């Protein structure tokens, strides 16, 4: 399967799992039944990495990219172009139809949109591990905007801070970062003595803590990082 991103529906609790290999998203129901949303039938879809349930509960946002581990067969392409582009997709949960695509601008650089998150205002944030850039998709805009900073090197997980114009970002090489969206300043979150936030991949906020997949250290682990009032 080469499972990558995961999110749960806030009402049904059903997890949605993105597959790199099969270029699709799976819905796991409470009775154990697994439904393939069939996203791979759309020729624009490559490997799927991050996935998040949209605020309306009827759609998913996902990141897609060309990846050597994905199955490469595509459905009939009406315009004669089977190149998978790095993009954010909106997928309808009911039938797996791709109802929106926002492509990363072609600037000649290598891109890899990995994780993504959605804040309370419906703004979608996606991290680019290669460029590296933080992309933003606002509900009132049709194009992606981006942000670059010297502390961005290998961006991974992203988590909006509720009630604040801030994000927490995991950078594989630089650790946990705090982003002020109003001023566009980025600061390194100081690690507690004897700990490290290097090698963190996916993150999620849970109360006053960051739950992190830390697979860049030995042994790989699930880590809970408690935040103080300044973070």
Short mmCIF file of C-alpha atoms in Angstrom, two decimals:
data_model
loop_
_atom_site.label_atom_id
_atom_site.label_comp_id
_atom_site.label_asym_id
_atom_site.label_seq_id
_atom_site.Cartn_x
_atom_site.Cartn_y
_atom_site.Cartn_z
CA UNK A 1 0.00 0.00 0.00
CA UNK A 2 2.85 2.39 0.91
CA UNK A 3 0.48 4.28 3.21
CA UNK A 4 1.51 7.86 3.90
CA UNK A 5 -1.04 10.45 5.15
CA UNK A 6 -3.95 9.77 7.48
CA UNK A 7 -6.86 11.76 8.87
CA UNK A 8 -10.18 10.93 10.53
CA UNK A 9 -13.64 12.27 9.74
CA UNK A 10 -14.84 14.45 12.65
CA UNK A 11 -18.37 12.98 12.57
CA UNK A 12 -18.07 9.33 11.53
CA UNK A 13 -14.56 8.83 12.89
CA UNK A 14 -13.64 6.92 9.72
CA UNK A 15 -9.91 7.17 8.94
CA UNK A 16 -8.81 8.15 5.43
CA UNK A 17 -5.46 6.74 4.35
CA UNK A 18 -3.45 8.03 1.37
CA UNK A 19 -1.56 5.48 -0.71
CA UNK A 20 1.67 6.27 -2.54
CA UNK A 21 1.69 3.04 -4.53
CA UNK A 22 -1.96 2.79 -5.57
CA UNK A 23 -2.52 6.56 -6.08
CA UNK A 24 -5.73 6.52 -4.11
CA UNK A 25 -7.35 7.15 -0.74
CA UNK A 26 -8.94 4.43 1.36
CA UNK A 27 -11.83 4.92 3.78
CA UNK A 28 -11.81 2.53 6.74
CA UNK A 29 -15.28 2.12 8.21
CA UNK A 30 -16.17 1.17 11.78
CA UNK A 31 -17.14 -2.37 10.75
CA UNK A 32 -13.72 -2.91 9.20
CA UNK A 33 -14.88 -2.52 5.61
CA UNK A 34 -12.38 -0.66 3.43
CA UNK A 35 -13.66 1.48 0.56
CA UNK A 36 -11.31 2.58 -2.21
CA UNK A 37 -12.39 6.06 -3.28
CA UNK A 38 -11.02 5.26 -6.75
CA UNK A 39 -9.03 8.49 -7.03
CA UNK A 40 -6.47 6.83 -9.31
CA UNK A 41 -8.90 6.83 -12.24
CA UNK A 42 -8.11 10.54 -12.66
CA UNK A 43 -4.97 10.90 -14.82
CA UNK A 44 -3.87 13.99 -12.86
CA UNK A 45 -3.36 11.94 -9.71
CA UNK A 46 0.09 10.62 -8.84
CA UNK A 47 1.28 9.24 -5.55
CA UNK A 48 -0.88 10.58 -2.74
CA UNK A 49 0.87 11.73 0.42
CA UNK A 50 -0.89 14.09 2.84
CA UNK A 51 -4.65 13.93 3.34
CA UNK A 52 -7.01 16.07 5.44
CA UNK A 53 -10.79 16.17 5.78
CA UNK A 54 -12.17 19.51 4.55
CA UNK A 55 -14.19 21.72 6.93
CA UNK A 56 -17.40 20.82 5.07
CA UNK A 57 -16.91 17.12 5.89
CA UNK A 58 -17.80 16.22 2.30
CA UNK A 59 -14.36 16.54 0.72
CA UNK A 60 -10.73 15.72 1.31
CA UNK A 61 -7.65 17.75 0.48
CA UNK A 62 -4.59 15.76 -0.54
CA UNK A 63 -1.11 16.35 -1.92
CA UNK A 64 0.07 14.50 -5.01
CA UNK A 65 3.42 14.06 -6.75
CA UNK A 66 5.21 11.75 -9.16
CA UNK A 67 6.97 9.05 -7.14
CA UNK A 68 8.98 5.99 -8.27
CA UNK A 69 6.94 3.69 -6.01
CA UNK A 70 3.59 4.56 -7.55
CA UNK A 71 1.82 2.45 -10.13
CA UNK A 72 2.24 4.33 -13.39
CA UNK A 73 -0.79 3.25 -15.41
CA UNK A 74 -3.14 6.13 -16.13
CA UNK A 75 -6.67 6.34 -17.39
CA UNK A 76 -7.28 7.84 -20.82
CA UNK A 77 -5.95 11.38 -20.87
CA UNK A 78 -8.15 13.75 -22.86
CA UNK A 79 -5.39 16.24 -23.60
CA UNK A 80 -2.50 13.93 -24.35
CA UNK A 81 -0.48 14.83 -21.25
CA UNK A 82 0.19 12.17 -18.63
CA UNK A 83 2.78 14.11 -16.62
CA UNK A 84 1.80 14.15 -12.96
CA UNK A 85 2.24 17.61 -11.48
CA UNK A 86 2.93 18.48 -7.88
CA UNK A 87 -0.39 19.78 -6.65
CA UNK A 88 -3.00 20.05 -3.96
CA UNK A 89 -6.19 18.18 -4.84
CA UNK A 90 -9.73 18.39 -3.53
CA UNK A 91 -11.47 15.02 -3.60
CA UNK A 92 -15.18 14.41 -3.07
CA UNK A 93 -15.66 11.71 -0.44
CA UNK A 94 -18.89 10.33 -1.91
CA UNK A 95 -17.38 9.17 -5.20
CA UNK A 96 -13.66 10.03 -5.19
CA UNK A 97 -14.00 12.63 -7.95
CA UNK A 98 -11.25 15.25 -8.10
CA UNK A 99 -13.15 18.54 -7.88
CA UNK A 100 -10.18 20.87 -7.60
CA UNK A 101 -6.49 20.96 -8.52
CA UNK A 102 -3.96 23.63 -7.54
CA UNK A 103 -0.62 23.05 -9.25
CA UNK A 104 2.73 24.19 -7.89
CA UNK A 105 4.10 26.86 -10.29
CA UNK A 106 6.74 25.56 -12.68
CA UNK A 107 9.88 27.40 -11.56
CA UNK A 108 12.41 24.82 -12.68
CA UNK A 109 12.99 23.56 -9.13
CA UNK A 110 12.27 20.09 -7.78
CA UNK A 111 9.21 19.93 -5.54
CA UNK A 112 7.63 17.39 -3.21
CA UNK A 113 4.40 18.35 -1.49
CA UNK A 114 4.23 16.10 1.54
CA UNK A 115 2.03 16.96 4.47
CA UNK A 116 -0.82 19.46 4.70
CA UNK A 117 -3.24 20.93 7.22
CA UNK A 118 -6.35 23.13 7.24
CA UNK A 119 -7.00 25.89 9.77
CA UNK A 120 -10.32 27.07 11.21
CA UNK A 121 -10.72 29.62 8.39
CA UNK A 122 -10.39 26.97 5.67
CA UNK A 123 -6.85 27.94 4.65
CA UNK A 124 -4.90 24.93 3.41
CA UNK A 125 -1.18 24.76 4.21
CA UNK A 126 1.14 22.34 2.41
CA UNK A 127 4.83 21.73 3.01
CA UNK A 128 7.38 21.27 0.23
CA UNK A 129 10.23 19.04 1.36
CA UNK A 130 12.50 19.74 -1.60
CA UNK A 131 12.21 23.42 -2.55
CA UNK A 132 11.60 24.01 0.47
CA UNK A 133 8.51 26.18 0.65
CA UNK A 134 5.35 26.54 2.67
CA UNK A 135 2.38 26.78 0.30
CA UNK A 136 -0.95 28.34 1.22
CA UNK A 137 -4.34 28.01 -0.46
CA UNK A 138 -6.95 30.50 0.77
CA UNK A 139 -10.67 29.94 0.16
CA UNK A 140 -10.97 33.28 -1.66
CA UNK A 141 -8.01 32.69 -4.00
CA UNK A 142 -7.53 30.52 -7.07
CA UNK A 143 -3.72 30.22 -6.96
CA UNK A 144 -1.22 28.96 -4.43
CA UNK A 145 0.90 31.45 -2.55
CA UNK A 146 4.18 30.49 -0.90
CA UNK A 147 6.60 31.46 1.83
CA UNK A 148 10.34 30.83 2.06
CA UNK A 149 12.68 31.22 5.04
CA UNK A 150 16.34 30.34 5.82
CA UNK A 151 15.20 27.88 8.52
CA UNK A 152 13.17 25.93 5.94
CA UNK A 153 15.28 23.05 4.70
CA UNK A 154 13.28 19.80 4.69
CA UNK A 155 9.73 20.66 5.70
CA UNK A 156 7.46 17.87 6.89
CA UNK A 157 4.43 18.07 9.19
CA UNK A 158 2.40 21.24 9.73
CA UNK A 159 -0.15 22.13 12.41
CA UNK A 160 -2.11 25.41 12.73
CA UNK A 161 -2.35 26.72 16.30
CA UNK A 162 -6.05 27.17 17.21
CA UNK A 163 -7.06 30.73 17.96
CA UNK A 164 -3.77 32.20 16.78
CA UNK A 165 -2.20 33.29 13.52
CA UNK A 166 0.59 30.76 13.95
CA UNK A 167 1.74 27.43 12.64
CA UNK A 168 4.03 24.77 13.98
CA UNK A 169 6.24 23.17 11.35
CA UNK A 170 8.46 20.13 11.54
CA UNK A 171 11.71 20.50 9.64
CA UNK A 172 13.62 17.22 9.40
CA UNK A 173 17.01 18.94 9.67
CA UNK A 174 16.23 21.95 11.88
CA UNK A 175 13.59 20.64 14.29
CA UNK A 176 10.30 22.15 15.35
CA UNK A 177 9.62 25.66 14.03
CA UNK A 178 7.07 28.32 14.96
CA UNK A 179 5.72 30.47 12.11
CA UNK A 180 3.98 33.80 12.73
CA UNK A 181 1.73 34.21 9.71
CA UNK A 182 1.13 37.93 10.26
CA UNK A 183 4.80 38.93 10.35
CA UNK A 184 6.15 35.90 8.44
CA UNK A 185 8.80 35.40 11.10
CA UNK A 186 10.08 31.92 11.89
CA UNK A 187 11.71 30.85 15.15
CA UNK A 188 13.13 27.54 16.33
CA UNK A 189 11.19 26.01 19.22
CA UNK A 190 13.75 25.27 21.93
CA UNK A 191 14.01 21.61 22.87
CA UNK A 192 13.76 20.56 26.48
CA UNK A 193 17.11 19.44 27.97
CA UNK A 194 18.02 15.93 26.91
CA UNK A 195 15.52 15.85 24.04
CA UNK A 196 15.53 16.65 20.34
CA UNK A 197 12.90 17.55 17.76
CA UNK A 198 15.17 16.66 14.85
CA UNK A 199 13.99 13.92 12.50
CA UNK A 200 10.28 14.62 13.00
CA UNK A 201 7.92 13.79 10.13
CA UNK A 202 4.17 14.11 10.76
CA UNK A 203 2.80 16.21 13.61
CA UNK A 204 -0.58 16.97 15.19
CA UNK A 205 -1.56 19.31 17.99
CA UNK A 206 -3.35 17.77 20.95
CA UNK A 207 -4.12 20.26 23.70
CA UNK A 208 -0.81 21.72 24.88
CA UNK A 209 1.23 19.03 23.21
CA UNK A 210 2.59 18.11 19.81
CA UNK A 211 2.18 14.45 18.89
CA UNK A 212 4.95 13.62 16.42
CA UNK A 213 6.16 10.75 14.29
CA UNK A 214 9.92 10.91 14.85
CA UNK A 215 11.41 8.52 12.33
CA UNK A 216 14.74 10.30 11.80
CA UNK A 217 16.20 8.99 15.07
CA UNK A 218 16.91 5.53 16.47
CA UNK A 219 14.64 3.98 17.46
CA UNK A 220 11.82 5.46 15.40
CA UNK A 221 9.02 6.46 17.74
CA UNK A 222 5.83 8.36 18.49
CA UNK A 223 6.75 11.37 20.62
CA UNK A 224 4.72 13.78 22.73
CA UNK A 225 6.27 17.22 23.11
CA UNK A 226 4.71 19.47 25.77
CA UNK A 227 4.59 23.16 24.83
CA UNK A 228 5.04 25.93 27.35
CA UNK A 229 3.03 29.16 27.33
CA UNK A 230 5.48 30.93 24.99
CA UNK A 231 4.97 28.44 22.18
#
